[in-house]
Amino acid sequence: MNGDTLARTDQQIAQLREDLLDSMDEEFELEMEDRLGEDARRPGASASSRIHYFRELFRLQGELVKLQDWVVATGHRVVIIFEGRDAAGKGGVIKRITQRLNPRVCRVVALPAPNDRERTQWYFQRYVTHLPAGGEIVLLDRSWYNRAGVEKVMGFCSDEQYEAFFRDVPEFEKMLVRNGIQLIKYWFSISDEEQHLRFMGRIHDPLKQWKLSPMDLESRRRWELYTKAKEVMLERTHIPESPWWVVQADDKKKARLNCIHHLLGQIPYHEIERPAIVLPQRERHEDYKRQAVPVDMMVPAIY
């Protein structure tokens, strides 16, 4: 092996190391709000607990990649519903689930409030268009259960519509399951005190204030009404075909790990063998000359 080859090999190793460090930086960026916020409130938080958290998160995300490969190979269809209190950490666990996955296979659906046309449709109609095809996973960041929660508490639906929902939703979900869609439902539960702390954190953090909508603030005032609505919802829609699973979420990190671990246990996946990947040699042509990019098209190198 000559000197030029050794130099190129060392350069490639250095580049791989830089890529790895860059990936780790992304992890730290995601966790920054937890380290400065949640961990600061917990005197018991330590460097060793963070190391354990990251080790388990990376391991579980590796299993999620295997799950994704299995879903694609078998044509399995999965819908995962994430419901819970405002600021309960649903978005955080969704980020960690999707972080390593192909967005063409695993996609997140977070629908806004229905428009005037959608309000005249069959209630489940706008959700049906987002159901998975073969080899897809759909994560619903809130779902048709809006009717049993915010719509009921805020008076956005009538009593007749509310009762019709409870008559229809078990049959709707049974129909999905009969058609081969696996439906998994999670409720993220946090205490009154923890929600208060998280809301205060958002109020005083300019980077998080966008997360506080008027509905979120009103949900704080109507805590007990939301609790009653949740209890009725779980009681009336916890069916064998699609049971509810409750995630205790006062500790965000533990909630993420527990939810992902449980999710992996709900799907009978196994590792799919991949063929060895060989990077082909680049073709080079003597008559090809790369054109220079005009200076006025370049993004200024400020950093």
PDB file of C-alpha atoms in Angstrom:
ATOM      1  CA  MET A   1       0.000   0.000   0.000  1.00  0.00           C
ATOM      2  CA  ASN A   2       1.662   3.244  -1.122  1.00  0.00           C
ATOM      3  CA  GLY A   3       1.714   6.566   0.664  1.00  0.00           C
ATOM      4  CA  ASP A   4      -1.101   8.107  -1.382  1.00  0.00           C
ATOM      5  CA  THR A   5      -3.381   5.165  -0.624  1.00  0.00           C
ATOM      6  CA  LEU A   6      -2.584   5.360   3.093  1.00  0.00           C
ATOM      7  CA  ALA A   7      -3.281   9.083   3.090  1.00  0.00           C
ATOM      8  CA  ARG A   8      -6.657   8.551   1.413  1.00  0.00           C
ATOM      9  CA  THR A   9      -7.514   5.798   3.906  1.00  0.00           C
ATOM     10  CA  ASP A  10      -6.625   8.036   6.860  1.00  0.00           C
ATOM     11  CA  GLN A  11      -8.689  10.818   5.334  1.00  0.00           C
ATOM     12  CA  GLN A  12     -11.680   8.500   4.927  1.00  0.00           C
ATOM     13  CA  ILE A  13     -11.388   7.298   8.521  1.00  0.00           C
ATOM     14  CA  ALA A  14     -11.239  10.899   9.709  1.00  0.00           C
ATOM     15  CA  GLN A  15     -14.314  11.736   7.619  1.00  0.00           C
ATOM     16  CA  LEU A  16     -16.242   8.792   9.054  1.00  0.00           C
ATOM     17  CA  ARG A  17     -15.306   9.933  12.534  1.00  0.00           C
ATOM     18  CA  GLU A  18     -16.537  13.455  11.779  1.00  0.00           C
ATOM     19  CA  ASP A  19     -19.826  12.057  10.468  1.00  0.00           C
ATOM     20  CA  LEU A  20     -20.256  10.030  13.641  1.00  0.00           C
ATOM     21  CA  LEU A  21     -19.575  13.052  15.833  1.00  0.00           C
ATOM     22  CA  ASP A  22     -22.016  15.104  13.778  1.00  0.00           C
ATOM     23  CA  SER A  23     -24.684  12.453  14.326  1.00  0.00           C
ATOM     24  CA  MET A  24     -23.997  12.560  18.053  1.00  0.00           C
ATOM     25  CA  ASP A  25     -24.335  16.343  18.005  1.00  0.00           C
ATOM     26  CA  GLU A  26     -27.820  15.924  16.559  1.00  0.00           C
ATOM     27  CA  GLU A  27     -28.687  13.696  19.509  1.00  0.00           C
ATOM     28  CA  PHE A  28     -27.444  16.306  21.968  1.00  0.00           C
ATOM     29  CA  GLU A  29     -29.448  18.998  20.208  1.00  0.00           C
ATOM     30  CA  LEU A  30     -32.594  16.929  20.620  1.00  0.00           C
ATOM     31  CA  GLU A  31     -31.841  16.368  24.286  1.00  0.00           C
ATOM     32  CA  MET A  32     -30.768  19.928  25.124  1.00  0.00           C
ATOM     33  CA  GLU A  33     -34.184  20.997  26.372  1.00  0.00           C
ATOM     34  CA  ASP A  34     -34.304  17.992  28.677  1.00  0.00           C
ATOM     35  CA  ARG A  35     -30.830  18.511  30.125  1.00  0.00           C
ATOM     36  CA  LEU A  36     -31.484  22.193  30.803  1.00  0.00           C
ATOM     37  CA  GLY A  37     -35.074  21.754  31.854  1.00  0.00           C
ATOM     38  CA  GLU A  38     -36.213  18.429  33.192  1.00  0.00           C
ATOM     39  CA  ASP A  39     -32.852  17.237  34.539  1.00  0.00           C
ATOM     40  CA  ALA A  40     -32.323  20.518  36.346  1.00  0.00           C
ATOM     41  CA  ARG A  41     -35.508  19.852  38.311  1.00  0.00           C
ATOM     42  CA  ARG A  42     -34.348  16.360  39.278  1.00  0.00           C
ATOM     43  CA  PRO A  43     -31.360  16.444  41.637  1.00  0.00           C
ATOM     44  CA  GLY A  44     -30.857  12.707  41.123  1.00  0.00           C
ATOM     45  CA  ALA A  45     -30.098  13.130  37.424  1.00  0.00           C
ATOM     46  CA  SER A  46     -26.496  12.200  36.674  1.00  0.00           C
ATOM     47  CA  ALA A  47     -24.094  11.669  33.803  1.00  0.00           C
ATOM     48  CA  SER A  48     -24.397   7.902  34.259  1.00  0.00           C
ATOM     49  CA  SER A  49     -28.183   8.035  33.890  1.00  0.00           C
ATOM     50  CA  ARG A  50     -27.803  10.003  30.649  1.00  0.00           C
ATOM     51  CA  ILE A  51     -25.294   7.467  29.342  1.00  0.00           C
ATOM     52  CA  HIS A  52     -27.726   4.661  30.155  1.00  0.00           C
ATOM     53  CA  TYR A  53     -30.544   6.557  28.458  1.00  0.00           C
ATOM     54  CA  PHE A  54     -28.593   7.122  25.244  1.00  0.00           C
ATOM     55  CA  ARG A  55     -27.308   3.547  25.196  1.00  0.00           C
ATOM     56  CA  GLU A  56     -30.831   2.168  25.487  1.00  0.00           C
ATOM     57  CA  LEU A  57     -32.254   4.705  23.019  1.00  0.00           C
ATOM     58  CA  PHE A  58     -29.669   3.785  20.362  1.00  0.00           C
ATOM     59  CA  ARG A  59     -30.287   0.077  20.938  1.00  0.00           C
ATOM     60  CA  LEU A  60     -34.063   0.472  20.657  1.00  0.00           C
ATOM     61  CA  GLN A  61     -33.712   2.646  17.552  1.00  0.00           C
ATOM     62  CA  GLY A  62     -31.615  -0.113  16.020  1.00  0.00           C
ATOM     63  CA  GLU A  63     -34.513  -2.481  16.656  1.00  0.00           C
ATOM     64  CA  LEU A  64     -36.898   0.019  15.071  1.00  0.00           C
ATOM     65  CA  VAL A  65     -34.788  -0.114  11.895  1.00  0.00           C
ATOM     66  CA  LYS A  66     -35.136  -3.919  11.910  1.00  0.00           C
ATOM     67  CA  LEU A  67     -38.871  -3.495  12.441  1.00  0.00           C
ATOM     68  CA  GLN A  68     -39.044  -1.108   9.486  1.00  0.00           C
ATOM     69  CA  ASP A  69     -37.248  -3.595   7.229  1.00  0.00           C
ATOM     70  CA  TRP A  70     -39.648  -6.339   8.305  1.00  0.00           C
ATOM     71  CA  VAL A  71     -42.705  -4.150   7.663  1.00  0.00           C
ATOM     72  CA  VAL A  72     -41.467  -3.371   4.152  1.00  0.00           C
ATOM     73  CA  ALA A  73     -40.577  -7.008   3.418  1.00  0.00           C
ATOM     74  CA  THR A  74     -43.904  -8.405   4.628  1.00  0.00           C
ATOM     75  CA  GLY A  75     -46.248  -5.596   3.543  1.00  0.00           C
ATOM     76  CA  HIS A  76     -47.454  -5.207   7.130  1.00  0.00           C
ATOM     77  CA  ARG A  77     -49.589  -2.155   7.920  1.00  0.00           C
ATOM     78  CA  VAL A  78     -49.407  -0.388  11.264  1.00  0.00           C
ATOM     79  CA  VAL A  79     -51.242   2.576  12.769  1.00  0.00           C
ATOM     80  CA  ILE A  80     -49.990   3.918  16.107  1.00  0.00           C
ATOM     81  CA  ILE A  81     -52.140   6.462  17.929  1.00  0.00           C
ATOM     82  CA  PHE A  82     -50.562   8.890  20.397  1.00  0.00           C
ATOM     83  CA  GLU A  83     -52.968  10.635  22.730  1.00  0.00           C
ATOM     84  CA  GLY A  84     -52.555  12.260  26.131  1.00  0.00           C
ATOM     85  CA  ARG A  85     -52.421  15.449  28.108  1.00  0.00           C
ATOM     86  CA  ASP A  86     -50.992  18.592  26.561  1.00  0.00           C
ATOM     87  CA  ALA A  87     -47.215  18.681  27.227  1.00  0.00           C
ATOM     88  CA  ALA A  88     -47.229  14.966  28.083  1.00  0.00           C
ATOM     89  CA  GLY A  89     -44.332  14.229  25.716  1.00  0.00           C
ATOM     90  CA  LYS A  90     -46.091  12.651  22.732  1.00  0.00           C
ATOM     91  CA  GLY A  91     -44.046  14.696  20.282  1.00  0.00           C
ATOM     92  CA  GLY A  92     -40.804  13.703  21.961  1.00  0.00           C
ATOM     93  CA  VAL A  93     -41.374   9.977  21.632  1.00  0.00           C
ATOM     94  CA  ILE A  94     -42.596  10.387  18.038  1.00  0.00           C
ATOM     95  CA  LYS A  95     -39.342  12.198  17.184  1.00  0.00           C
ATOM     96  CA  ARG A  96     -37.265   9.381  18.665  1.00  0.00           C
ATOM     97  CA  ILE A  97     -39.257   6.699  16.867  1.00  0.00           C
ATOM     98  CA  THR A  98     -38.951   8.358  13.464  1.00  0.00           C
ATOM     99  CA  GLN A  99     -35.411   9.713  13.894  1.00  0.00           C
ATOM    100  CA  ARG A 100     -33.648   6.762  12.211  1.00  0.00           C
ATOM    101  CA  LEU A 101     -36.451   5.590   9.953  1.00  0.00           C
ATOM    102  CA  ASN A 102     -37.272   6.175   6.309  1.00  0.00           C
ATOM    103  CA  PRO A 103     -40.030   8.826   6.106  1.00  0.00           C
ATOM    104  CA  ARG A 104     -41.421   7.020   3.064  1.00  0.00           C
ATOM    105  CA  VAL A 105     -42.072   4.008   5.296  1.00  0.00           C
ATOM    106  CA  CYS A 106     -42.831   5.627   8.645  1.00  0.00           C
ATOM    107  CA  ARG A 107     -44.719   8.916   8.493  1.00  0.00           C
ATOM    108  CA  VAL A 108     -46.346  11.188  11.036  1.00  0.00           C
ATOM    109  CA  VAL A 109     -49.873  12.538  10.606  1.00  0.00           C
ATOM    110  CA  ALA A 110     -50.852  15.559  12.723  1.00  0.00           C
ATOM    111  CA  LEU A 111     -54.043  17.010  11.320  1.00  0.00           C
ATOM    112  CA  PRO A 112     -55.151  20.592  12.015  1.00  0.00           C
ATOM    113  CA  ALA A 113     -58.676  21.472  13.077  1.00  0.00           C
ATOM    114  CA  PRO A 114     -61.229  20.425  10.428  1.00  0.00           C
ATOM    115  CA  ASN A 115     -62.192  23.020   7.848  1.00  0.00           C
ATOM    116  CA  ASP A 116     -65.761  23.881   6.897  1.00  0.00           C
ATOM    117  CA  ARG A 117     -65.926  21.141   4.254  1.00  0.00           C
ATOM    118  CA  GLU A 118     -64.482  18.474   6.533  1.00  0.00           C
ATOM    119  CA  ARG A 119     -67.028  19.308   9.230  1.00  0.00           C
ATOM    120  CA  THR A 120     -69.768  18.125   6.863  1.00  0.00           C
ATOM    121  CA  GLN A 121     -68.044  14.789   6.154  1.00  0.00           C
ATOM    122  CA  TRP A 122     -68.369  11.475   7.929  1.00  0.00           C
ATOM    123  CA  TYR A 123     -66.327  12.043  11.071  1.00  0.00           C
ATOM    124  CA  PHE A 124     -63.665   9.403  10.298  1.00  0.00           C
ATOM    125  CA  GLN A 125     -63.384  10.354   6.617  1.00  0.00           C
ATOM    126  CA  ARG A 126     -60.393  12.662   6.795  1.00  0.00           C
ATOM    127  CA  TYR A 127     -58.425  10.104   8.796  1.00  0.00           C
ATOM    128  CA  VAL A 128     -59.113   7.284   6.347  1.00  0.00           C
ATOM    129  CA  THR A 129     -57.101   8.994   3.605  1.00  0.00           C
ATOM    130  CA  HIS A 130     -53.996   8.778   5.807  1.00  0.00           C
ATOM    131  CA  LEU A 131     -54.197   5.066   6.598  1.00  0.00           C
ATOM    132  CA  PRO A 132     -51.155   3.007   5.571  1.00  0.00           C
ATOM    133  CA  ALA A 133     -50.703   0.954   2.447  1.00  0.00           C
ATOM    134  CA  GLY A 134     -48.704  -2.266   2.550  1.00  0.00           C
ATOM    135  CA  GLY A 135     -45.265  -1.829   4.062  1.00  0.00           C
ATOM    136  CA  GLU A 136     -46.078   1.445   5.849  1.00  0.00           C
ATOM    137  CA  ILE A 137     -46.261   2.686   9.439  1.00  0.00           C
ATOM    138  CA  VAL A 138     -48.416   5.697  10.294  1.00  0.00           C
ATOM    139  CA  LEU A 139     -48.033   7.567  13.579  1.00  0.00           C
ATOM    140  CA  LEU A 140     -51.087   9.651  14.470  1.00  0.00           C
ATOM    141  CA  ASP A 141     -50.126  12.625  16.643  1.00  0.00           C
ATOM    142  CA  ARG A 142     -53.654  12.888  18.000  1.00  0.00           C
ATOM    143  CA  SER A 143     -56.410  11.143  16.124  1.00  0.00           C
ATOM    144  CA  TRP A 144     -60.121  10.579  15.833  1.00  0.00           C
ATOM    145  CA  TYR A 145     -60.126  10.570  19.645  1.00  0.00           C
ATOM    146  CA  ASN A 146     -60.226  14.368  19.506  1.00  0.00           C
ATOM    147  CA  ARG A 147     -63.980  13.953  19.634  1.00  0.00           C
ATOM    148  CA  ALA A 148     -63.803  12.150  22.967  1.00  0.00           C
ATOM    149  CA  GLY A 149     -61.423  14.745  24.428  1.00  0.00           C
ATOM    150  CA  VAL A 150     -61.015  18.330  23.293  1.00  0.00           C
ATOM    151  CA  GLU A 151     -64.252  18.442  21.259  1.00  0.00           C
ATOM    152  CA  LYS A 152     -66.289  17.187  24.200  1.00  0.00           C
ATOM    153  CA  VAL A 153     -64.624  19.391  26.821  1.00  0.00           C
ATOM    154  CA  MET A 154     -64.611  22.546  24.694  1.00  0.00           C
ATOM    155  CA  GLY A 155     -68.136  22.058  23.385  1.00  0.00           C
ATOM    156  CA  PHE A 156     -67.079  21.640  19.741  1.00  0.00           C
ATOM    157  CA  CYS A 157     -69.467  18.712  19.251  1.00  0.00           C
ATOM    158  CA  SER A 158     -73.020  18.054  20.314  1.00  0.00           C
ATOM    159  CA  ASP A 159     -74.040  15.392  22.805  1.00  0.00           C
ATOM    160  CA  GLU A 160     -75.537  13.433  19.903  1.00  0.00           C
ATOM    161  CA  GLN A 161     -72.254  13.544  17.952  1.00  0.00           C
ATOM    162  CA  TYR A 162     -70.360  12.534  21.094  1.00  0.00           C
ATOM    163  CA  GLU A 163     -72.528   9.477  21.687  1.00  0.00           C
ATOM    164  CA  ALA A 164     -72.476   8.575  17.989  1.00  0.00           C
ATOM    165  CA  PHE A 165     -68.678   8.552  18.165  1.00  0.00           C
ATOM    166  CA  PHE A 166     -68.693   5.985  20.948  1.00  0.00           C
ATOM    167  CA  ARG A 167     -71.132   3.827  19.007  1.00  0.00           C
ATOM    168  CA  ASP A 168     -69.067   4.034  15.835  1.00  0.00           C
ATOM    169  CA  VAL A 169     -65.439   3.966  16.936  1.00  0.00           C
ATOM    170  CA  PRO A 170     -65.331   0.334  18.143  1.00  0.00           C
ATOM    171  CA  GLU A 171     -66.828  -0.839  14.869  1.00  0.00           C
ATOM    172  CA  PHE A 172     -64.537   1.422  12.858  1.00  0.00           C
ATOM    173  CA  GLU A 173     -61.448   0.069  14.619  1.00  0.00           C
ATOM    174  CA  LYS A 174     -62.629  -3.536  14.349  1.00  0.00           C
ATOM    175  CA  MET A 175     -63.090  -2.973  10.627  1.00  0.00           C
ATOM    176  CA  LEU A 176     -59.518  -1.701  10.318  1.00  0.00           C
ATOM    177  CA  VAL A 177     -58.171  -4.714  12.203  1.00  0.00           C
ATOM    178  CA  ARG A 178     -60.246  -7.155  10.153  1.00  0.00           C
ATOM    179  CA  ASN A 179     -58.742  -5.575   7.040  1.00  0.00           C
ATOM    180  CA  GLY A 180     -55.248  -6.390   8.285  1.00  0.00           C
ATOM    181  CA  ILE A 181     -54.204  -3.069   9.841  1.00  0.00           C
ATOM    182  CA  GLN A 182     -52.533  -3.397  13.226  1.00  0.00           C
ATOM    183  CA  LEU A 183     -53.807  -0.615  15.494  1.00  0.00           C
ATOM    184  CA  ILE A 184     -51.849   0.334  18.621  1.00  0.00           C
ATOM    185  CA  LYS A 185     -53.118   3.070  20.962  1.00  0.00           C
ATOM    186  CA  TYR A 186     -51.059   4.937  23.583  1.00  0.00           C
ATOM    187  CA  TRP A 187     -52.235   7.398  26.214  1.00  0.00           C
ATOM    188  CA  PHE A 188     -49.484   9.529  27.777  1.00  0.00           C
ATOM    189  CA  SER A 189     -50.306  10.339  31.376  1.00  0.00           C
ATOM    190  CA  ILE A 190     -48.664  13.063  33.469  1.00  0.00           C
ATOM    191  CA  SER A 191     -49.492  14.513  36.849  1.00  0.00           C
ATOM    192  CA  ASP A 192     -51.085  17.888  37.478  1.00  0.00           C
ATOM    193  CA  GLU A 193     -47.823  19.173  38.962  1.00  0.00           C
ATOM    194  CA  GLU A 194     -45.685  17.995  36.042  1.00  0.00           C
ATOM    195  CA  GLN A 195     -47.947  19.577  33.442  1.00  0.00           C
ATOM    196  CA  HIS A 196     -47.796  22.845  35.387  1.00  0.00           C
ATOM    197  CA  LEU A 197     -43.981  22.773  35.346  1.00  0.00           C
ATOM    198  CA  ARG A 198     -43.843  22.023  31.623  1.00  0.00           C
ATOM    199  CA  PHE A 199     -46.287  24.792  30.789  1.00  0.00           C
ATOM    200  CA  MET A 200     -44.267  27.254  32.861  1.00  0.00           C
ATOM    201  CA  GLY A 201     -41.128  26.121  31.035  1.00  0.00           C
ATOM    202  CA  ARG A 202     -42.781  26.858  27.709  1.00  0.00           C
ATOM    203  CA  ILE A 203     -44.033  30.254  28.848  1.00  0.00           C
ATOM    204  CA  HIS A 204     -40.534  31.380  29.821  1.00  0.00           C
ATOM    205  CA  ASP A 205     -38.677  29.843  26.870  1.00  0.00           C
ATOM    206  CA  PRO A 206     -38.992  31.844  23.600  1.00  0.00           C
ATOM    207  CA  LEU A 207     -38.042  28.720  21.630  1.00  0.00           C
ATOM    208  CA  LYS A 208     -41.006  26.818  23.073  1.00  0.00           C
ATOM    209  CA  GLN A 209     -43.732  29.439  23.247  1.00  0.00           C
ATOM    210  CA  TRP A 210     -45.081  28.336  19.862  1.00  0.00           C
ATOM    211  CA  LYS A 211     -46.086  25.080  21.555  1.00  0.00           C
ATOM    212  CA  LEU A 212     -48.599  26.906  23.742  1.00  0.00           C
ATOM    213  CA  SER A 213     -51.883  27.374  21.919  1.00  0.00           C
ATOM    214  CA  PRO A 214     -55.017  28.930  23.408  1.00  0.00           C
ATOM    215  CA  MET A 215     -56.405  25.374  23.602  1.00  0.00           C
ATOM    216  CA  ASP A 216     -53.409  24.280  25.648  1.00  0.00           C
ATOM    217  CA  LEU A 217     -53.907  27.104  28.116  1.00  0.00           C
ATOM    218  CA  GLU A 218     -57.617  26.386  28.383  1.00  0.00           C
ATOM    219  CA  SER A 219     -56.900  22.701  28.958  1.00  0.00           C
ATOM    220  CA  ARG A 220     -54.947  23.703  32.036  1.00  0.00           C
ATOM    221  CA  ARG A 221     -57.959  25.454  33.523  1.00  0.00           C
ATOM    222  CA  ARG A 222     -60.230  22.510  32.674  1.00  0.00           C
ATOM    223  CA  TRP A 223     -57.921  19.798  34.029  1.00  0.00           C
ATOM    224  CA  GLU A 224     -60.701  17.947  35.849  1.00  0.00           C
ATOM    225  CA  LEU A 225     -63.042  17.979  32.861  1.00  0.00           C
ATOM    226  CA  TYR A 226     -60.282  16.533  30.677  1.00  0.00           C
ATOM    227  CA  THR A 227     -59.650  13.878  33.307  1.00  0.00           C
ATOM    228  CA  LYS A 228     -63.299  12.832  33.300  1.00  0.00           C
ATOM    229  CA  ALA A 229     -63.374  12.801  29.493  1.00  0.00           C
ATOM    230  CA  LYS A 230     -60.239  10.633  29.409  1.00  0.00           C
ATOM    231  CA  GLU A 231     -61.688   8.154  31.910  1.00  0.00           C
ATOM    232  CA  VAL A 232     -64.878   7.786  29.869  1.00  0.00           C
ATOM    233  CA  MET A 233     -62.887   7.416  26.637  1.00  0.00           C
ATOM    234  CA  LEU A 234     -60.644   4.661  28.006  1.00  0.00           C
ATOM    235  CA  GLU A 235     -63.574   2.802  29.500  1.00  0.00           C
ATOM    236  CA  ARG A 236     -65.700   2.890  26.349  1.00  0.00           C
ATOM    237  CA  THR A 237     -63.017   2.281  23.699  1.00  0.00           C
ATOM    238  CA  HIS A 238     -60.676  -0.233  25.370  1.00  0.00           C
ATOM    239  CA  ILE A 239     -61.555  -3.238  23.211  1.00  0.00           C
ATOM    240  CA  PRO A 240     -59.650  -6.512  22.625  1.00  0.00           C
ATOM    241  CA  GLU A 241     -59.035  -5.692  18.966  1.00  0.00           C
ATOM    242  CA  SER A 242     -57.328  -2.367  19.834  1.00  0.00           C
ATOM    243  CA  PRO A 243     -56.683  -1.926  23.554  1.00  0.00           C
ATOM    244  CA  TRP A 244     -55.309   1.198  25.161  1.00  0.00           C
ATOM    245  CA  TRP A 245     -51.821   1.269  26.660  1.00  0.00           C
ATOM    246  CA  VAL A 246     -51.052   3.946  29.270  1.00  0.00           C
ATOM    247  CA  VAL A 247     -47.541   5.412  29.410  1.00  0.00           C
ATOM    248  CA  GLN A 248     -46.524   7.065  32.680  1.00  0.00           C
ATOM    249  CA  ALA A 249     -44.779  10.174  31.370  1.00  0.00           C
ATOM    250  CA  ASP A 250     -43.692  12.366  34.279  1.00  0.00           C
ATOM    251  CA  ASP A 251     -40.140  11.325  33.375  1.00  0.00           C
ATOM    252  CA  LYS A 252     -39.775  12.055  29.642  1.00  0.00           C
ATOM    253  CA  LYS A 253     -36.758   9.864  29.042  1.00  0.00           C
ATOM    254  CA  LYS A 254     -38.173   6.811  30.783  1.00  0.00           C
ATOM    255  CA  ALA A 255     -41.485   7.329  28.986  1.00  0.00           C
ATOM    256  CA  ARG A 256     -39.725   7.291  25.602  1.00  0.00           C
ATOM    257  CA  LEU A 257     -37.771   4.148  26.358  1.00  0.00           C
ATOM    258  CA  ASN A 258     -40.773   2.364  27.865  1.00  0.00           C
ATOM    259  CA  CYS A 259     -43.042   3.256  24.961  1.00  0.00           C
ATOM    260  CA  ILE A 260     -40.559   2.221  22.247  1.00  0.00           C
ATOM    261  CA  HIS A 261     -39.733  -1.016  24.093  1.00  0.00           C
ATOM    262  CA  HIS A 262     -43.435  -1.830  24.427  1.00  0.00           C
ATOM    263  CA  LEU A 263     -44.129  -0.950  20.790  1.00  0.00           C
ATOM    264  CA  LEU A 264     -41.430  -3.339  19.583  1.00  0.00           C
ATOM    265  CA  GLY A 265     -43.048  -6.082  21.627  1.00  0.00           C
ATOM    266  CA  GLN A 266     -46.425  -5.587  19.932  1.00  0.00           C
ATOM    267  CA  ILE A 267     -45.232  -6.463  16.415  1.00  0.00           C
ATOM    268  CA  PRO A 268     -43.876  -9.937  15.533  1.00  0.00           C
ATOM    269  CA  TYR A 269     -40.916  -8.669  13.520  1.00  0.00           C
ATOM    270  CA  HIS A 270     -37.564 -10.313  12.959  1.00  0.00           C
ATOM    271  CA  GLU A 271     -34.364  -9.166  11.309  1.00  0.00           C
ATOM    272  CA  ILE A 272     -34.392  -9.263   7.520  1.00  0.00           C
ATOM    273  CA  GLU A 273     -31.095 -10.265   5.977  1.00  0.00           C
ATOM    274  CA  ARG A 274     -29.737  -7.627   3.643  1.00  0.00           C
ATOM    275  CA  PRO A 275     -27.396  -8.394   0.723  1.00  0.00           C
ATOM    276  CA  ALA A 276     -23.872  -7.073   1.093  1.00  0.00           C
ATOM    277  CA  ILE A 277     -23.521  -3.559  -0.273  1.00  0.00           C
ATOM    278  CA  VAL A 278     -20.663  -2.895  -2.662  1.00  0.00           C
ATOM    279  CA  LEU A 279     -19.999   0.691  -3.655  1.00  0.00           C
ATOM    280  CA  PRO A 280     -19.435   0.796  -7.444  1.00  0.00           C
ATOM    281  CA  GLN A 281     -16.479   2.621  -8.907  1.00  0.00           C
ATOM    282  CA  ARG A 282     -17.314   6.024 -10.293  1.00  0.00           C
ATOM    283  CA  GLU A 283     -17.117   6.300 -14.062  1.00  0.00           C
ATOM    284  CA  ARG A 284     -14.770   8.963 -15.360  1.00  0.00           C
ATOM    285  CA  HIS A 285     -14.780  10.452 -18.863  1.00  0.00           C
ATOM    286  CA  GLU A 286     -11.992  12.537 -20.329  1.00  0.00           C
ATOM    287  CA  ASP A 287     -14.406  14.839 -22.136  1.00  0.00           C
ATOM    288  CA  TYR A 288     -16.302  15.737 -18.926  1.00  0.00           C
ATOM    289  CA  LYS A 289     -15.433  19.000 -17.205  1.00  0.00           C
ATOM    290  CA  ARG A 290     -17.322  20.193 -14.156  1.00  0.00           C
ATOM    291  CA  GLN A 291     -18.739  23.692 -14.616  1.00  0.00           C
ATOM    292  CA  ALA A 292     -17.965  26.351 -12.018  1.00  0.00           C
ATOM    293  CA  VAL A 293     -20.918  27.627  -9.975  1.00  0.00           C
ATOM    294  CA  PRO A 294     -21.467  31.381 -10.401  1.00  0.00           C
ATOM    295  CA  VAL A 295     -20.366  33.309  -7.333  1.00  0.00           C
ATOM    296  CA  ASP A 296     -23.694  35.122  -7.029  1.00  0.00           C
ATOM    297  CA  MET A 297     -25.460  31.770  -6.562  1.00  0.00           C
ATOM    298  CA  MET A 298     -23.327  30.746  -3.590  1.00  0.00           C
ATOM    299  CA  VAL A 299     -24.626  30.982  -0.053  1.00  0.00           C
ATOM    300  CA  PRO A 300     -22.272  33.294   1.865  1.00  0.00           C
ATOM    301  CA  ALA A 301     -19.832  31.374   4.080  1.00  0.00           C
ATOM    302  CA  ILE A 302     -20.610  33.229   7.305  1.00  0.00           C
ATOM    303  CA  TYR A 303     -19.535  30.322   9.536  1.00  0.00           C
TER     304      TYR A 303
END
